[in-house]
PDB file of C-alpha atoms and ligand atoms in Angstrom:
ATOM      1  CA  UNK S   1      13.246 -17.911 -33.544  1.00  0.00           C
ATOM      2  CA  UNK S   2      16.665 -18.734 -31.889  1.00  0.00           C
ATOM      3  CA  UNK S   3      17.153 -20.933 -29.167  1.00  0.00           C
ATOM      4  CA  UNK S   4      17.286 -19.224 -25.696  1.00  0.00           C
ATOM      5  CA  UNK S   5      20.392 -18.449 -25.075  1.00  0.00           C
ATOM      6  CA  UNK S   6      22.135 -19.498 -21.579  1.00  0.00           C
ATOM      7  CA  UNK S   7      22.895 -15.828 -19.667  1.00  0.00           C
ATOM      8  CA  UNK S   8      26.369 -14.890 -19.551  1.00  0.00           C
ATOM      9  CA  UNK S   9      28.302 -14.402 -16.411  1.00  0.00           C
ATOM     10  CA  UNK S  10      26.769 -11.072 -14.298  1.00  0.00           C
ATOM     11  CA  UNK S  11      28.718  -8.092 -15.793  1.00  0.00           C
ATOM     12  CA  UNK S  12      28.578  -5.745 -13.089  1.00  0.00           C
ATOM     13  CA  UNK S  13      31.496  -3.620 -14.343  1.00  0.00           C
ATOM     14  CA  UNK S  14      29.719  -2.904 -18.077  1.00  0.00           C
ATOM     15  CA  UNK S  15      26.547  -1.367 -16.101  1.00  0.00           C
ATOM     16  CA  UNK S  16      28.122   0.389 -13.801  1.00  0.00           C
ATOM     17  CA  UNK S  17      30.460   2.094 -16.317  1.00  0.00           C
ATOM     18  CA  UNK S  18      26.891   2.443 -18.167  1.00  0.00           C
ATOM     19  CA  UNK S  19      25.274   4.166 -14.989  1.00  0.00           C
ATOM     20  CA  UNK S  20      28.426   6.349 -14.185  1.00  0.00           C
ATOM     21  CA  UNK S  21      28.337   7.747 -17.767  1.00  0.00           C
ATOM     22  CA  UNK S  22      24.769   8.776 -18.041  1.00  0.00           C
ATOM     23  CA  UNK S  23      25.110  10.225 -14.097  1.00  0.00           C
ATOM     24  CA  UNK S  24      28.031  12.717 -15.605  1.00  0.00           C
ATOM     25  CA  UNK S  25      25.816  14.261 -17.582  1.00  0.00           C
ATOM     26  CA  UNK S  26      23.398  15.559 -14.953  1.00  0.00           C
ATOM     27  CA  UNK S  27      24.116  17.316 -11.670  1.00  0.00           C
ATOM     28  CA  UNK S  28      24.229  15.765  -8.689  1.00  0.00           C
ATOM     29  CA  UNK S  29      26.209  12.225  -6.740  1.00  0.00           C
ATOM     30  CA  UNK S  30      26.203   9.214  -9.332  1.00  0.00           C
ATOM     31  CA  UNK S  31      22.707   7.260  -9.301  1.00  0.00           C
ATOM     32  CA  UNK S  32      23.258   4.241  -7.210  1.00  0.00           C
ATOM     33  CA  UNK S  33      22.615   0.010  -8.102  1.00  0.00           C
ATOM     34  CA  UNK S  34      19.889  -1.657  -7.058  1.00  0.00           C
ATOM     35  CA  UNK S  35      20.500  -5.601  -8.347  1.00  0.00           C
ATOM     36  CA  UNK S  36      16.876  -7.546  -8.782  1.00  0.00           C
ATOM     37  CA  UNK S  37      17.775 -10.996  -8.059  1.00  0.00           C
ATOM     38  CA  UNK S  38      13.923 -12.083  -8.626  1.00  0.00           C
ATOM     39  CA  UNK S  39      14.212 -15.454  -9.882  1.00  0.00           C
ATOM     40  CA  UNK S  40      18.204 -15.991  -9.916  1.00  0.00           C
ATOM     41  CA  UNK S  41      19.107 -18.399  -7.288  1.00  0.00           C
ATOM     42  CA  UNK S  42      21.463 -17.179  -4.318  1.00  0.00           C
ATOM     43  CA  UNK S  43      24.180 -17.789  -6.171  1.00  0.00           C
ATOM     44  CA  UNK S  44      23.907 -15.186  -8.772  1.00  0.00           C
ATOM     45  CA  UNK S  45      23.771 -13.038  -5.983  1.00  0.00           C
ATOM     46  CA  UNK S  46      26.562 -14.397  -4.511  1.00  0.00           C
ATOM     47  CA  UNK S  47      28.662 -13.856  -7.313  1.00  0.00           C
ATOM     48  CA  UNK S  48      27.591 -10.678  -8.171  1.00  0.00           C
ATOM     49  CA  UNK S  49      28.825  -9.683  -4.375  1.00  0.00           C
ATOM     50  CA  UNK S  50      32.280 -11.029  -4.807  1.00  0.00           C
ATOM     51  CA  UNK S  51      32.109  -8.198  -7.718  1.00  0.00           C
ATOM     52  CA  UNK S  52      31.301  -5.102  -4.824  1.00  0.00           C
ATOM     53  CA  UNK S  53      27.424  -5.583  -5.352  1.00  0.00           C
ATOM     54  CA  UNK S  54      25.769  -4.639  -2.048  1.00  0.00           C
ATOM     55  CA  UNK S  55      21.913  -4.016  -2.511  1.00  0.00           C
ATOM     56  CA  UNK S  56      19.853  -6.468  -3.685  1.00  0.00           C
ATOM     57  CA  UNK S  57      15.999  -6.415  -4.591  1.00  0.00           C
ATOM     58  CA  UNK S  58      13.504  -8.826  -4.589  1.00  0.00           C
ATOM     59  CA  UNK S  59       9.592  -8.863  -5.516  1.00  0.00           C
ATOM     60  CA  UNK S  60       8.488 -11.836  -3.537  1.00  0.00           C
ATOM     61  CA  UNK S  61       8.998 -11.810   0.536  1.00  0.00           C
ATOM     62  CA  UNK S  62       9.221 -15.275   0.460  1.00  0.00           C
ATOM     63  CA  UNK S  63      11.634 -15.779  -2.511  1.00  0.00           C
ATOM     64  CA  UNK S  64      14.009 -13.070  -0.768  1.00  0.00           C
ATOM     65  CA  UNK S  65      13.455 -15.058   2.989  1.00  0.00           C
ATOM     66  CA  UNK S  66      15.451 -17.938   1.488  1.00  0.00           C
ATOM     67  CA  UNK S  67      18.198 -15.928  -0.335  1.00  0.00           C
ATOM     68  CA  UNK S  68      18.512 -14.156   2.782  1.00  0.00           C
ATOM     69  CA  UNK S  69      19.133 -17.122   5.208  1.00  0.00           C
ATOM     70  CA  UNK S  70      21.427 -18.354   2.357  1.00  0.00           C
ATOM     71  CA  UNK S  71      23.300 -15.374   2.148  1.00  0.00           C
ATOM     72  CA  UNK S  72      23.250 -14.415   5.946  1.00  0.00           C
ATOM     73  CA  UNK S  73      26.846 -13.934   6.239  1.00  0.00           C
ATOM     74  CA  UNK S  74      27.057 -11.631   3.191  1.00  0.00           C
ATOM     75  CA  UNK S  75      25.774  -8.504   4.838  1.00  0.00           C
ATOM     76  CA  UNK S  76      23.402  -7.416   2.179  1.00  0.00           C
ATOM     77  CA  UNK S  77      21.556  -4.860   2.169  1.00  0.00           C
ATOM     78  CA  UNK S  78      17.820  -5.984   0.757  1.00  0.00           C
ATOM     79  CA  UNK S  79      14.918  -3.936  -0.454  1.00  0.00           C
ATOM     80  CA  UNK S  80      11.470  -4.995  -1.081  1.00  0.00           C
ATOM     81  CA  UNK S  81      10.621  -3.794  -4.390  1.00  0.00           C
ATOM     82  CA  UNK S  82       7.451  -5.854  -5.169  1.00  0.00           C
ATOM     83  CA  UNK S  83       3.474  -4.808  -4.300  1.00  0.00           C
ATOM     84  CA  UNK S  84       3.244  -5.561  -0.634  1.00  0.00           C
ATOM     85  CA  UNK S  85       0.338  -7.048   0.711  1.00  0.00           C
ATOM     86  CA  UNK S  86      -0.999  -6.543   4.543  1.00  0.00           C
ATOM     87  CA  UNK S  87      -0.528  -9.885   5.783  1.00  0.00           C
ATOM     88  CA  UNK S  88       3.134 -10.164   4.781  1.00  0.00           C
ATOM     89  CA  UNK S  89       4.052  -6.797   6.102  1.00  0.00           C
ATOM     90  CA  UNK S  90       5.278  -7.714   9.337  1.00  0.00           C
ATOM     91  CA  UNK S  91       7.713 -10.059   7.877  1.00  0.00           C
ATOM     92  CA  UNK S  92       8.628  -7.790   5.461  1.00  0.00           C
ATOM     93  CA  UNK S  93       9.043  -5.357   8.722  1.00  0.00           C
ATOM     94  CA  UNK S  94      11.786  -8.049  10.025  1.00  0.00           C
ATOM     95  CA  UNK S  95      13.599  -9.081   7.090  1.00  0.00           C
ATOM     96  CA  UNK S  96      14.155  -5.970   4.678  1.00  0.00           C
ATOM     97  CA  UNK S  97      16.134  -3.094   5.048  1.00  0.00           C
ATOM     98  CA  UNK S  98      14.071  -0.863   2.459  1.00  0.00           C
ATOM     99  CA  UNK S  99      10.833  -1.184   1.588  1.00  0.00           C
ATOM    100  CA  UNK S 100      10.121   0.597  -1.971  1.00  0.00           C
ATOM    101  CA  UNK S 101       6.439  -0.383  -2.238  1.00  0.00           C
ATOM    102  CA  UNK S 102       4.553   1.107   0.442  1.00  0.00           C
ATOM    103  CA  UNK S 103       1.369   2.947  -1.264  1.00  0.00           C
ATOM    104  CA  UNK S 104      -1.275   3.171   1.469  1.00  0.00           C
ATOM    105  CA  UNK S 105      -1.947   4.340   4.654  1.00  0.00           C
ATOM    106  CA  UNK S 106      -3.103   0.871   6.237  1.00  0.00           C
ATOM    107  CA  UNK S 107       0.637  -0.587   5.801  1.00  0.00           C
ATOM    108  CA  UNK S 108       2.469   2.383   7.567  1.00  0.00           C
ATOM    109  CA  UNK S 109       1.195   0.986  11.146  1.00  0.00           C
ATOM    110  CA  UNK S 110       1.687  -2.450  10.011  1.00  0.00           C
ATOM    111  CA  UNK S 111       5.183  -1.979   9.058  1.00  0.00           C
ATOM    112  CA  UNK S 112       6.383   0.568  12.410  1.00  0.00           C
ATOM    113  CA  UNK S 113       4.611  -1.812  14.981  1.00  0.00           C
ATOM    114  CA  UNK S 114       6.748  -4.965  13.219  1.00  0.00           C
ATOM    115  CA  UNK S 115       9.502  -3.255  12.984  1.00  0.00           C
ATOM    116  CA  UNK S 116      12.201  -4.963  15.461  1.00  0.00           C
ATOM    117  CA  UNK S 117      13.877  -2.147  17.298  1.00  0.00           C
ATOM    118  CA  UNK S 118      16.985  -3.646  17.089  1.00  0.00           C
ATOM    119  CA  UNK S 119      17.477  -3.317  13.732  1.00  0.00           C
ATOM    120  CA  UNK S 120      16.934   0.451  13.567  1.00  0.00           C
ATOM    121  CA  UNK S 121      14.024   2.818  11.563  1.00  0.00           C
ATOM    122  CA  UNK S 122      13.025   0.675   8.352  1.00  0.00           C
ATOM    123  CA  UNK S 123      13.971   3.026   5.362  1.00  0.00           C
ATOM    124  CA  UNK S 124      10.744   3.180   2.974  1.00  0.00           C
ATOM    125  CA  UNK S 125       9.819   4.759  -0.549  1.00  0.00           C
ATOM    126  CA  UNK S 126       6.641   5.767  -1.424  1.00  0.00           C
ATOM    127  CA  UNK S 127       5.178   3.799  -4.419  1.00  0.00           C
ATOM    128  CA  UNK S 128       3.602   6.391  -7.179  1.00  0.00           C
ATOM    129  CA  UNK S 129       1.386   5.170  -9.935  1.00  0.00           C
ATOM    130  CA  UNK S 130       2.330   7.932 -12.280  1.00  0.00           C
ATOM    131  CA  UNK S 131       1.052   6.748 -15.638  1.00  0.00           C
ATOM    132  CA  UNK S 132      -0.189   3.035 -15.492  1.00  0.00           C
ATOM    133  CA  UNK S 133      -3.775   2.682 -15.218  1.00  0.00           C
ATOM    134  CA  UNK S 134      -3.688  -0.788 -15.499  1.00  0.00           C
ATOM    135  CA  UNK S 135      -1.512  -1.035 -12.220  1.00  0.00           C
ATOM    136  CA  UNK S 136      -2.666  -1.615  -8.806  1.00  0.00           C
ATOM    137  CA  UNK S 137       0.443  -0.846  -7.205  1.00  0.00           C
ATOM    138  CA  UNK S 138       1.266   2.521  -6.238  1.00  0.00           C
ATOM    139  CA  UNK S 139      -0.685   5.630  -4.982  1.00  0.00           C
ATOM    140  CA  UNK S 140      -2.369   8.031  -6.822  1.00  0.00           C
ATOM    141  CA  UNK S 141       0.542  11.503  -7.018  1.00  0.00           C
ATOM    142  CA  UNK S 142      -1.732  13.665  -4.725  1.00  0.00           C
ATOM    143  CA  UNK S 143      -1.651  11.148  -1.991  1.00  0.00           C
ATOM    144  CA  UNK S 144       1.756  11.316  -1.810  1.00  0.00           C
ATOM    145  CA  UNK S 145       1.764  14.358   0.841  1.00  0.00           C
ATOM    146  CA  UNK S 146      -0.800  12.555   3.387  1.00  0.00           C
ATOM    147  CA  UNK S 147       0.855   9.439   2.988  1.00  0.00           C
ATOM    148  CA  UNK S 148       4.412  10.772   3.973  1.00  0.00           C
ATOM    149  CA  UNK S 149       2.597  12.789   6.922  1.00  0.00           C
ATOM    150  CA  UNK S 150       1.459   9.620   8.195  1.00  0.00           C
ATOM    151  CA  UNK S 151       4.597   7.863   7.725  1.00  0.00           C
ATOM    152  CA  UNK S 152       6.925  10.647   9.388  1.00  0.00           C
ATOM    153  CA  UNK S 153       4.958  10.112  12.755  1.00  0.00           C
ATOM    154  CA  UNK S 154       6.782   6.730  13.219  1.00  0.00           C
ATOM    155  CA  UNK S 155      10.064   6.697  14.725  1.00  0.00           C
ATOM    156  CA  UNK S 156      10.398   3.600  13.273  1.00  0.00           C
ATOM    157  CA  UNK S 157      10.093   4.533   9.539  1.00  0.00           C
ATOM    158  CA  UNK S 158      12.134   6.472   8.168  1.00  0.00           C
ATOM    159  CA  UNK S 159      10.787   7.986   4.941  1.00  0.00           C
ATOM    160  CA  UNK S 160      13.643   8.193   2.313  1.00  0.00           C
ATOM    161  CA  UNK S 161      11.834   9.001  -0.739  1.00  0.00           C
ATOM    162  CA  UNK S 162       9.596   8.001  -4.435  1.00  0.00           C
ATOM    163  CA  UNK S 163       9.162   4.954  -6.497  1.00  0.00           C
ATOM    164  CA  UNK S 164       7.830   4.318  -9.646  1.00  0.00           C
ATOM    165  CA  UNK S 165       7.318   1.853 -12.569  1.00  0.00           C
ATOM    166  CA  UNK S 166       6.354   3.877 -15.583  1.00  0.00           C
ATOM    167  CA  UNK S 167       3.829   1.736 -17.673  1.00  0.00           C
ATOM    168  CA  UNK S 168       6.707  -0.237 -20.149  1.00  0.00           C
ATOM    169  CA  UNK S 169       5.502   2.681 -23.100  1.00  0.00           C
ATOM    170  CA  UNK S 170       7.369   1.961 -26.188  1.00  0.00           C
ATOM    171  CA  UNK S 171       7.618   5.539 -26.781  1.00  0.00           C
ATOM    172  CA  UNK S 172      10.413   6.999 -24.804  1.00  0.00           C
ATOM    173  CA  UNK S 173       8.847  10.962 -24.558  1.00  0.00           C
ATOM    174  CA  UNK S 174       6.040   9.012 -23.036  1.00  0.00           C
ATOM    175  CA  UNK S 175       8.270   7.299 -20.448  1.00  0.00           C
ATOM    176  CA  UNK S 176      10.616  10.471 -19.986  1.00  0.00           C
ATOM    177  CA  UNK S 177       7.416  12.720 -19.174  1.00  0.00           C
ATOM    178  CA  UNK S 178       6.857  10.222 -16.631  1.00  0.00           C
ATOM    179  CA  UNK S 179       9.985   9.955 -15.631  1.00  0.00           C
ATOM    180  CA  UNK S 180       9.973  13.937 -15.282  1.00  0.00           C
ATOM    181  CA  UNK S 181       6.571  14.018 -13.050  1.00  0.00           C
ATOM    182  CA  UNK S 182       8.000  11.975 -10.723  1.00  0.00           C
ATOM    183  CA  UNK S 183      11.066  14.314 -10.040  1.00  0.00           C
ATOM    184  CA  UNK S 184       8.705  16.685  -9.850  1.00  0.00           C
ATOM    185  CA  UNK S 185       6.806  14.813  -6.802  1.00  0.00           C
ATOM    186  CA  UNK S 186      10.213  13.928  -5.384  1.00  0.00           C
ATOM    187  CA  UNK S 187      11.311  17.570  -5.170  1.00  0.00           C
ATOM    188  CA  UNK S 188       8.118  18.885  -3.339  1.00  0.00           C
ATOM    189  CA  UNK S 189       8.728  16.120  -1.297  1.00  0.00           C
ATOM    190  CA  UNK S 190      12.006  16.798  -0.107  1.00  0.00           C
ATOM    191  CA  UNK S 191      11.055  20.647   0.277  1.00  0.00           C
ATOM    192  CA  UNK S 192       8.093  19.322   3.270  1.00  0.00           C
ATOM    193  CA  UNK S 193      10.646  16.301   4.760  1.00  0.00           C
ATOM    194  CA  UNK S 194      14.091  15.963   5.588  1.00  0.00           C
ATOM    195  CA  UNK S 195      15.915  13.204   4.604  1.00  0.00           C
ATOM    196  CA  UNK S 196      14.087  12.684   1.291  1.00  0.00           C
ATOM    197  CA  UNK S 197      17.372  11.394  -0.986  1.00  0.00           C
ATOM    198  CA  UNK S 198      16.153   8.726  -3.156  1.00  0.00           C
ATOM    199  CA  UNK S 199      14.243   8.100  -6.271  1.00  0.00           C
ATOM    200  CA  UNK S 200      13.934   5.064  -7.105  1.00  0.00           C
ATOM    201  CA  UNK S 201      12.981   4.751 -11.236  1.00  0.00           C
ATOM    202  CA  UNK S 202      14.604   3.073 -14.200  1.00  0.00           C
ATOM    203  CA  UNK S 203      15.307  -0.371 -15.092  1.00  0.00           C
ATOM    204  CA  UNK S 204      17.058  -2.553 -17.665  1.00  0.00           C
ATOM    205  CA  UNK S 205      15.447  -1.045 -20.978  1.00  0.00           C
ATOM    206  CA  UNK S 206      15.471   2.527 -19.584  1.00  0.00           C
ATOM    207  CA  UNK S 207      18.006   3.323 -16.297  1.00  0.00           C
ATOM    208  CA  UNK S 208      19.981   5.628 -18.147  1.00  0.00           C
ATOM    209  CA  UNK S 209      16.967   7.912 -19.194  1.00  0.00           C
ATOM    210  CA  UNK S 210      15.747   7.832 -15.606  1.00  0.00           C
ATOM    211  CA  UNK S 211      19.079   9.025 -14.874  1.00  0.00           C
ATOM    212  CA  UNK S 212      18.917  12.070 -17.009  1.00  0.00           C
ATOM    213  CA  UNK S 213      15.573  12.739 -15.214  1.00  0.00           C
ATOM    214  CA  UNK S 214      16.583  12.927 -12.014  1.00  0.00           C
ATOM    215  CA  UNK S 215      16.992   8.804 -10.482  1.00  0.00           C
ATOM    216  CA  UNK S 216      19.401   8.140  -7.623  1.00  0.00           C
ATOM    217  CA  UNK S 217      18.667   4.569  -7.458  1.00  0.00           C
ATOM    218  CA  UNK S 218      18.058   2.296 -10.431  1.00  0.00           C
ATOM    219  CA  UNK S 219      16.706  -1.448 -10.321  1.00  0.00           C
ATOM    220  CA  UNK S 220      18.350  -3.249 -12.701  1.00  0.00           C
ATOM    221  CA  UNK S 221      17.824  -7.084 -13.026  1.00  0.00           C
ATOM    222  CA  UNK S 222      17.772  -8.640 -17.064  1.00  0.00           C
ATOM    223  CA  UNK S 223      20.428  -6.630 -17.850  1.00  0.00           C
ATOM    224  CA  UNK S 224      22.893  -7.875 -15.625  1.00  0.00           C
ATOM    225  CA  UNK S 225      22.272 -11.650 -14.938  1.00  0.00           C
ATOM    226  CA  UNK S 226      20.758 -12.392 -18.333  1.00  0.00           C
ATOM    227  CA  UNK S 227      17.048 -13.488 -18.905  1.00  0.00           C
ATOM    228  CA  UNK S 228      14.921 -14.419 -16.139  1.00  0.00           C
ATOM    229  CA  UNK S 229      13.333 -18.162 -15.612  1.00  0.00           C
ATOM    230  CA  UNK S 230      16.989 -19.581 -16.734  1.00  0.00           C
ATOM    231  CA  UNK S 231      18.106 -22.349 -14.790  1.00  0.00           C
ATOM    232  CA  UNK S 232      21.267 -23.944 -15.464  1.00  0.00           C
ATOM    233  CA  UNK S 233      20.337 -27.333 -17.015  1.00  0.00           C
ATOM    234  CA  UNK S 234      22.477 -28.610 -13.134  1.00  0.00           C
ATOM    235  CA  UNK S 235      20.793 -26.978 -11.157  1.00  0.00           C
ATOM    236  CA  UNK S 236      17.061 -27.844 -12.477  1.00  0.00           C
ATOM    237  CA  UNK S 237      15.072 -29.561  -9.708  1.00  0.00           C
ATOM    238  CA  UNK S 238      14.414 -33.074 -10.133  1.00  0.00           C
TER     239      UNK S 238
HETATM  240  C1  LIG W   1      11.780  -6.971 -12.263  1.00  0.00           C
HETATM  241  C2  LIG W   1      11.821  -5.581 -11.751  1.00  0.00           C
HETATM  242  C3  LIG W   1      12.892  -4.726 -12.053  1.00  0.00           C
HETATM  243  C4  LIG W   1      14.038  -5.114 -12.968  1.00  0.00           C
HETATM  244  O1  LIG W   1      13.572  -5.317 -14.250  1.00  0.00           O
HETATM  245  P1  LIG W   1      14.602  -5.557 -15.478  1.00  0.00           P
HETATM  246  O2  LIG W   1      13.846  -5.098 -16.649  1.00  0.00           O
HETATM  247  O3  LIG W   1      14.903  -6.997 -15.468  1.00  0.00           O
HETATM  248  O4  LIG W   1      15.800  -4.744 -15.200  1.00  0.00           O
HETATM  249  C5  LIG W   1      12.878  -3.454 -11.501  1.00  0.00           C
HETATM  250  N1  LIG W   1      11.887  -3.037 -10.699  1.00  0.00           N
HETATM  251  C6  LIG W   1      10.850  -3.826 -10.381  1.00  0.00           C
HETATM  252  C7  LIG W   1       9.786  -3.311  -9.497  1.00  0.00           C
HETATM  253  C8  LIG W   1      10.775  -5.115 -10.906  1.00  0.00           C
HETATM  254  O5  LIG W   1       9.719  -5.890 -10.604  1.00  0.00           O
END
């Protein structure tokens, strides 16, 4: 075993270039970045900004509270992309702009009666649990049509679309068929709502196979600030 290597500097460019190639080869506008910043410290955020970077994820609300107050001035644009529980959803109401995880009925009140008018309709994804039966996150596919009823009753949501994490298959056909249900979902989706524009699927090991299948958004975090859990021996808290 080799030492763990320190993470080289964000290269936003390479997956970009990565994400613009695979998007040429399907129809359709180029699938868009989402940068997880789960466990990188604000500045690896930062400096992935001063590259163009725009929309940032985060699993944990309170993790993404403190990046956000430390980033304030930035203007980011921050989605919620990790399993939301009930008692957090009014914060995550106040601080996100997107929230990718909703994947039952009890948060869609939560989240519209939290949601501070000021800061206009909070754009939301439907979580799917398309293949992982060892997941608690995400709804079962044929609750995905009650659940966006529900949702498009609130002025204050604004239902954009699907989210998945395909169970991390080692067989790509595997992944791709999942891949492949979920644009299925997505379409019937869009063809009951307007609006519907994003799928959210695909991450470091796989965004440019989601891609092919249909993704508009990818969530990309190893791949472009290096292994998580690294701190910079500096930085390491006394
Ligand atoms: C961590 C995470 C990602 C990014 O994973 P990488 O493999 O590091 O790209 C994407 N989506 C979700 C929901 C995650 O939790």
């Amino acid at each position: 075993m080799s030492p763990p290597q320190p993470p080289t500097q964000p290269s936003l460019d390479g997956i970009l270039a990565r994400i613009r190639r695979a998007s040429a080869l399907r129809a359709g506008p180029p699938a868009r970045l989402l940068a997880v910043g789960k466990t990188q410290p604000a500045e690896a955020l930062a400096a992935l900004h001063a590259q163009g970077q725009t929309a940032f994820g985060e699993n944990y609300v309170q993790e993404a509270l403190a990046k956000q107050a430390a980033l304030a001035e930035l203007g980011l644009e921050w989605h919620l992309i990790g399993p939301l529980q009930s008692n957090k959803a009014a914060l995550a109401a106040a601080h996100f702009d997107w929230i990718q995880t909703l994947d039952r009925a009890k948060l869609v009140p939560l989240l519209a009666r939290a949601r501070p008018p000021e800061r206009g309709p909070l754009q939301v994804l439907i979580q799917v649990n398309i293949d992982d039966e060892a997941s608690k996150s995400g709804c079962a596919p044929e609750a995905v049509p009650e659940l966006a009823r529900l949702i498009a009753q609130h002025p204050a949501l604004r239902l954009r679309g699907l989210m998945a994490i395909p169970a991390p298959d080692p067989d790509f056909d595997r992944r791709r068929a999942a891949f492949r249900c979920m644009r299925r979902l997505f379409e019937a989706l869009g063809s009951e709502h307007g609006g519907i524009d994003t799928l959210s699927m695909g991450m470091s090991d796989d965004f440019e196979l989601a891609i092919a299948e249909g993704a508009t958004l990818v969530r990309i975090g190893s791949a472009l600030f290096g292994p998580r859990g690294f701190r910079p021996r500096a930085s390491r808290p006394a």
